[in-house]
Coordinates of C-alpha atoms in Angstrom, one line a residue:
M1 CA -18.2 16.7 -0.7
S2 CA -16.4 18.0 -3.8
E3 CA -13.6 19.5 -1.7
W4 CA -12.5 15.9 -0.9
N5 CA -12.5 14.8 -4.5
A6 CA -8.9 15.4 -5.7
M7 CA -9.8 14.5 -9.2
S8 CA -11.7 17.7 -9.4
Y9 CA -10.3 21.2 -9.0
E10 CA -12.6 21.8 -6.0
G11 CA -10.4 19.3 -4.1
R12 CA -7.2 21.2 -5.0
D13 CA -6.8 23.1 -1.7
T14 CA -7.6 20.0 0.4
I15 CA -5.0 17.8 -1.2
I16 CA -2.4 20.5 -1.2
R17 CA -2.9 21.0 2.5
T18 CA -2.8 17.3 3.2
V19 CA 0.3 16.6 1.0
R20 CA 2.2 19.4 2.9
A21 CA 1.4 17.8 6.2
E22 CA 2.3 14.3 5.2
A23 CA 5.6 15.5 3.6
E24 CA 6.6 17.5 6.6
A25 CA 5.9 14.6 8.9
L26 CA 8.1 12.2 6.8
L27 CA 10.9 14.7 6.5
R28 CA 11.1 15.3 10.2
M29 CA 11.3 11.5 10.8
A30 CA 14.0 11.2 8.1
E31 CA 16.1 14.0 9.6
T32 CA 16.1 12.5 13.1
P33 CA 19.6 11.5 14.3
G34 CA 20.1 7.8 14.1
A35 CA 17.1 7.2 11.7
W36 CA 19.0 7.1 8.4
E37 CA 19.8 3.4 8.3
A38 CA 16.8 2.3 10.3
P39 CA 14.5 -0.4 8.8
T40 CA 11.1 0.4 7.3
G41 CA 7.9 -1.4 6.4
S42 CA 9.0 -1.4 2.7
A43 CA 10.8 -4.7 2.3
G44 CA 14.5 -4.3 2.2
W45 CA 14.5 -0.5 2.4
Q46 CA 16.0 1.7 5.1
V47 CA 14.9 5.3 5.7
R48 CA 17.7 6.5 3.4
D49 CA 16.2 4.4 0.6
V50 CA 12.7 5.9 1.1
V51 CA 14.3 9.4 0.8
G52 CA 16.3 8.3 -2.3
H53 CA 13.1 7.0 -3.8
L54 CA 11.2 10.3 -3.2
V55 CA 14.0 12.3 -4.7
D56 CA 14.1 10.0 -7.8
V57 CA 10.3 10.1 -8.5
T58 CA 9.9 13.8 -7.7
E59 CA 12.7 14.9 -10.0
G60 CA 11.2 12.7 -12.7
Y61 CA 8.0 14.6 -12.3
F62 CA 9.9 17.8 -13.1
D63 CA 10.8 16.3 -16.5
S64 CA 7.2 15.2 -17.1
F65 CA 5.8 18.7 -16.6
D66 CA 8.6 20.2 -18.7
I67 CA 7.5 17.9 -21.5
A68 CA 3.8 18.6 -21.0
R69 CA 4.2 22.4 -21.0
G70 CA 7.0 22.5 -23.6
G71 CA 5.4 20.2 -26.1
G72 CA 8.3 17.7 -26.1
Q73 CA 8.2 14.1 -26.9
A74 CA 7.8 11.8 -23.9
P75 CA 9.8 8.5 -23.9
E76 CA 7.9 5.3 -24.0
P77 CA 6.7 4.4 -20.5
F78 CA 8.4 1.5 -18.7
G79 CA 5.1 0.0 -17.6
L80 CA 3.9 -0.8 -14.1
A81 CA 5.2 -4.4 -14.2
A82 CA 8.8 -3.0 -14.2
M83 CA 8.1 -0.3 -11.6
A84 CA 9.1 -2.1 -8.4
T85 CA 12.4 -3.4 -9.6
R86 CA 13.5 -0.2 -11.3
L87 CA 12.4 2.1 -8.5
D88 CA 14.3 -0.2 -6.0
E89 CA 17.5 0.1 -8.0
R90 CA 17.2 3.9 -8.4
A91 CA 16.4 4.4 -4.7
R92 CA 19.5 2.4 -3.6
A93 CA 21.7 4.4 -6.0
F94 CA 21.7 7.3 -3.5
R95 CA 23.1 5.2 -0.5
D96 CA 26.5 6.9 -0.6
S97 CA 25.0 10.3 -0.1
S98 CA 24.6 11.7 3.4
Q99 CA 21.5 12.2 5.5
A100 CA 21.9 16.0 5.5
E101 CA 22.5 16.1 1.7
M102 CA 19.6 14.0 0.8
T103 CA 17.0 15.4 3.2
A104 CA 17.9 18.9 2.1
R105 CA 17.6 17.8 -1.6
L106 CA 14.2 16.3 -0.9
R107 CA 13.0 19.4 0.9
A108 CA 14.1 21.5 -2.1
D109 CA 12.5 19.1 -4.6
F110 CA 9.2 19.1 -2.6
T111 CA 9.2 22.9 -2.6
K112 CA 9.6 23.0 -6.3
M113 CA 7.0 20.3 -6.8
M114 CA 4.4 22.2 -4.8
E115 CA 5.1 25.3 -6.8
I116 CA 4.3 23.3 -9.9
I117 CA 1.1 21.8 -8.4
E118 CA -0.1 25.2 -7.1
G119 CA 0.4 26.6 -10.6
I120 CA -2.0 24.1 -12.2
G121 CA -5.1 26.0 -13.2
P122 CA -8.7 24.9 -13.1
D123 CA -8.7 24.0 -16.8
E124 CA -5.4 22.2 -16.5
W125 CA -6.3 20.2 -13.4
A126 CA -8.0 17.5 -15.5
G127 CA -7.2 19.0 -18.9
L128 CA -3.4 19.0 -19.0
T129 CA -1.9 15.7 -20.0
V130 CA 1.4 14.9 -18.3
P131 CA 3.5 11.8 -19.2
H132 CA 4.3 9.4 -16.4
S133 CA 7.5 7.3 -16.6
Y134 CA 5.6 4.1 -15.9
M135 CA 1.9 4.8 -16.6
G136 CA 2.1 6.9 -19.7
P137 CA -0.1 10.0 -20.2
L138 CA -2.0 11.1 -17.1
P139 CA -4.1 14.1 -16.1
A140 CA -2.3 16.7 -14.1
F141 CA -4.3 16.0 -11.0
F142 CA -2.7 12.6 -10.7
Y143 CA 0.6 14.2 -9.6
P144 CA -0.5 15.8 -6.3
A145 CA -2.2 12.4 -5.7
A146 CA 1.1 10.6 -6.4
Q147 CA 2.9 12.8 -4.0
L148 CA 0.2 12.1 -1.4
M149 CA 0.6 8.4 -2.0
D150 CA 4.3 8.5 -1.6
Y151 CA 4.5 10.6 1.5
T152 CA 1.5 8.8 3.2
V153 CA 2.5 5.2 2.4
H154 CA 6.2 5.7 2.9
G155 CA 5.5 7.7 6.1
W156 CA 3.7 4.6 7.2
D157 CA 6.7 2.5 6.2
V158 CA 9.1 4.7 8.3
R159 CA 6.8 4.5 11.3
Q160 CA 6.4 0.7 10.8
G161 CA 10.1 0.3 11.0
T162 CA 10.2 1.8 14.6
G163 CA 8.1 -1.1 15.9
K164 CA 5.7 1.3 17.6
A165 CA 1.9 1.3 17.1
H166 CA 0.7 3.8 14.6
G167 CA -1.9 4.3 11.8
V168 CA -2.7 6.2 8.6
N169 CA -3.8 9.9 8.6
G170 CA -7.6 9.9 7.9
D171 CA -7.6 13.0 5.6
A172 CA -4.8 11.4 3.5
A173 CA -6.5 8.0 3.3
D174 CA -9.9 9.6 2.4
L175 CA -8.4 11.5 -0.5
L176 CA -6.6 8.4 -1.8
V177 CA -9.6 6.0 -1.9
P178 CA -10.7 6.8 -5.5
F179 CA -7.1 6.4 -6.7
M180 CA -6.8 3.0 -5.2
F181 CA -9.5 1.6 -7.5
V182 CA -7.5 3.0 -10.5
L183 CA -4.3 1.3 -9.2
W184 CA -6.1 -2.0 -8.7
Q185 CA -7.5 -1.7 -12.3
S186 CA -3.9 -0.9 -13.6
T187 CA -2.2 -3.8 -11.7
A188 CA -4.7 -6.6 -12.2
T189 CA -3.1 -9.8 -13.6
V190 CA -5.6 -11.3 -15.9
G191 CA -5.5 -13.6 -18.9
P192 CA -7.5 -16.1 -21.0
D193 CA -7.8 -18.4 -17.9
T194 CA -9.1 -15.7 -15.5
E195 CA -12.4 -16.7 -14.1
T196 CA -15.2 -14.2 -14.4
A197 CA -16.4 -12.9 -11.0
E198 CA -18.0 -10.0 -9.2
V199 CA -17.0 -8.8 -5.8
G200 CA -18.4 -6.0 -3.8
V201 CA -16.1 -3.5 -2.0
R202 CA -17.5 -1.3 0.8
V203 CA -15.3 1.5 2.0
T204 CA -16.1 4.0 4.8
G205 CA -14.9 7.6 4.9
R206 CA -15.5 10.8 2.9
N207 CA -14.9 9.1 -0.4
G208 CA -16.4 5.8 0.7
G209 CA -19.4 3.9 -0.6
D210 CA -20.3 0.6 -2.3
F211 CA -18.4 -0.5 -5.4
R212 CA -18.9 -3.4 -7.7
L213 CA -15.7 -5.0 -9.1
S214 CA -16.1 -7.1 -12.3
I215 CA -13.2 -9.4 -13.1
S216 CA -12.8 -11.0 -16.5
P217 CA -10.1 -12.1 -18.9
D218 CA -10.2 -8.5 -20.3
G219 CA -9.3 -6.9 -16.9
L220 CA -11.0 -5.4 -13.9
A221 CA -13.8 -2.8 -14.1
Y222 CA -15.4 -1.0 -11.2
E223 CA -18.4 1.2 -10.6
A224 CA -20.0 2.8 -7.6
T225 CA -23.3 1.0 -7.4
D226 CA -25.4 -1.4 -5.3
I227 CA -23.5 -4.5 -4.3
D228 CA -26.5 -6.7 -3.3
G229 CA -26.2 -10.0 -5.0
C230 CA -22.4 -10.0 -5.1
P231 CA -21.2 -13.5 -4.0
A232 CA -18.5 -11.8 -1.8
V233 CA -18.2 -8.4 -0.2
I234 CA -15.0 -6.9 1.3
E235 CA -15.3 -4.1 3.8
F236 CA -12.4 -1.6 4.5
D237 CA -11.8 1.6 6.4
P238 CA -9.9 4.1 4.2
G239 CA -6.5 3.5 5.8
S240 CA -6.7 -0.3 5.5
F241 CA -7.8 0.0 1.9
V242 CA -4.8 2.1 1.0
L243 CA -2.4 -0.2 2.8
T244 CA -4.0 -3.3 1.2
V245 CA -3.8 -1.9 -2.4
F246 CA -0.1 -1.0 -1.7
G247 CA 0.6 -4.5 -0.4
R248 CA 1.5 -3.5 3.1
G249 CA -0.7 -6.1 4.8
N250 CA -3.8 -8.3 4.5
F251 CA -6.7 -6.2 5.8
G252 CA -10.5 -6.1 5.2
T253 CA -13.5 -7.9 6.5
L254 CA -14.8 -10.7 4.2
R255 CA -18.4 -11.5 3.9
G256 CA -19.9 -14.2 1.7
D257 CA -17.8 -16.5 -0.5
R258 CA -14.3 -16.4 1.0
D259 CA -12.8 -18.2 -2.1
V260 CA -14.1 -15.5 -4.5
A261 CA -12.9 -12.7 -2.2
E262 CA -9.4 -14.1 -1.8
R263 CA -9.1 -14.9 -5.5
M264 CA -9.8 -11.2 -6.2
L265 CA -7.4 -10.0 -3.5
N266 CA -4.6 -12.1 -5.0
L267 CA -5.2 -10.9 -8.5
F268 CA -2.7 -7.9 -8.4
F269 CA 1.0 -7.5 -8.7
R270 CA 2.6 -5.1 -6.3
I271 CA 4.2 -1.8 -7.2

């Protein structure tokens, strides 16, 4: 199902359609009267901080694409360990701006970002390297995925703040599954004392399957393969997997050695 693989150009139209839907849903919620200072599921953030965060990161992507296409020199990335603190500070910096001003600015930023994404050609989708402020050089296809992560997860945050029952859009979660393994790999906290272990992860959905995660002092590696013989297996639906990786809750069905599974689940720092 290559149209659901956003790492390939065949998935371009699918992710563009899904990003547009998730962005519009979040923006409508943010524009609702009385919503601006409402709490969200992102610790300490109000709806206005979610919008400030989206403005901040999206406008940073403009600079990244200017560098990629113009041949400029990218600054040294800050690293993922610094991401949560720095993004929090930058999101809150917009608190003095009004709801109307910030939602209009985000709509304009989103329109510009989609023009950039829709302008990425088949050779550039995986072939154009674009610097990320925290992760360093990344293929261009990461940026529509990053927009989908932001609008999907922070849309969940806004809904969570209302106290009403809700869930994650299935199309968005399906598209994000492959990127969640990359984020886990990038945020694993390992060192000389890290115990070697293997854990199986089973995910349902269009990009689901069985994945073997290998943990060692050198980091975390993963591959889609048979997970028979793994001492522990964790089963997720796509939405629960995305929310788990982003630290929004403790989800998943554990089978086998609970200690091994929980040691793996506690291996990561949150971004």
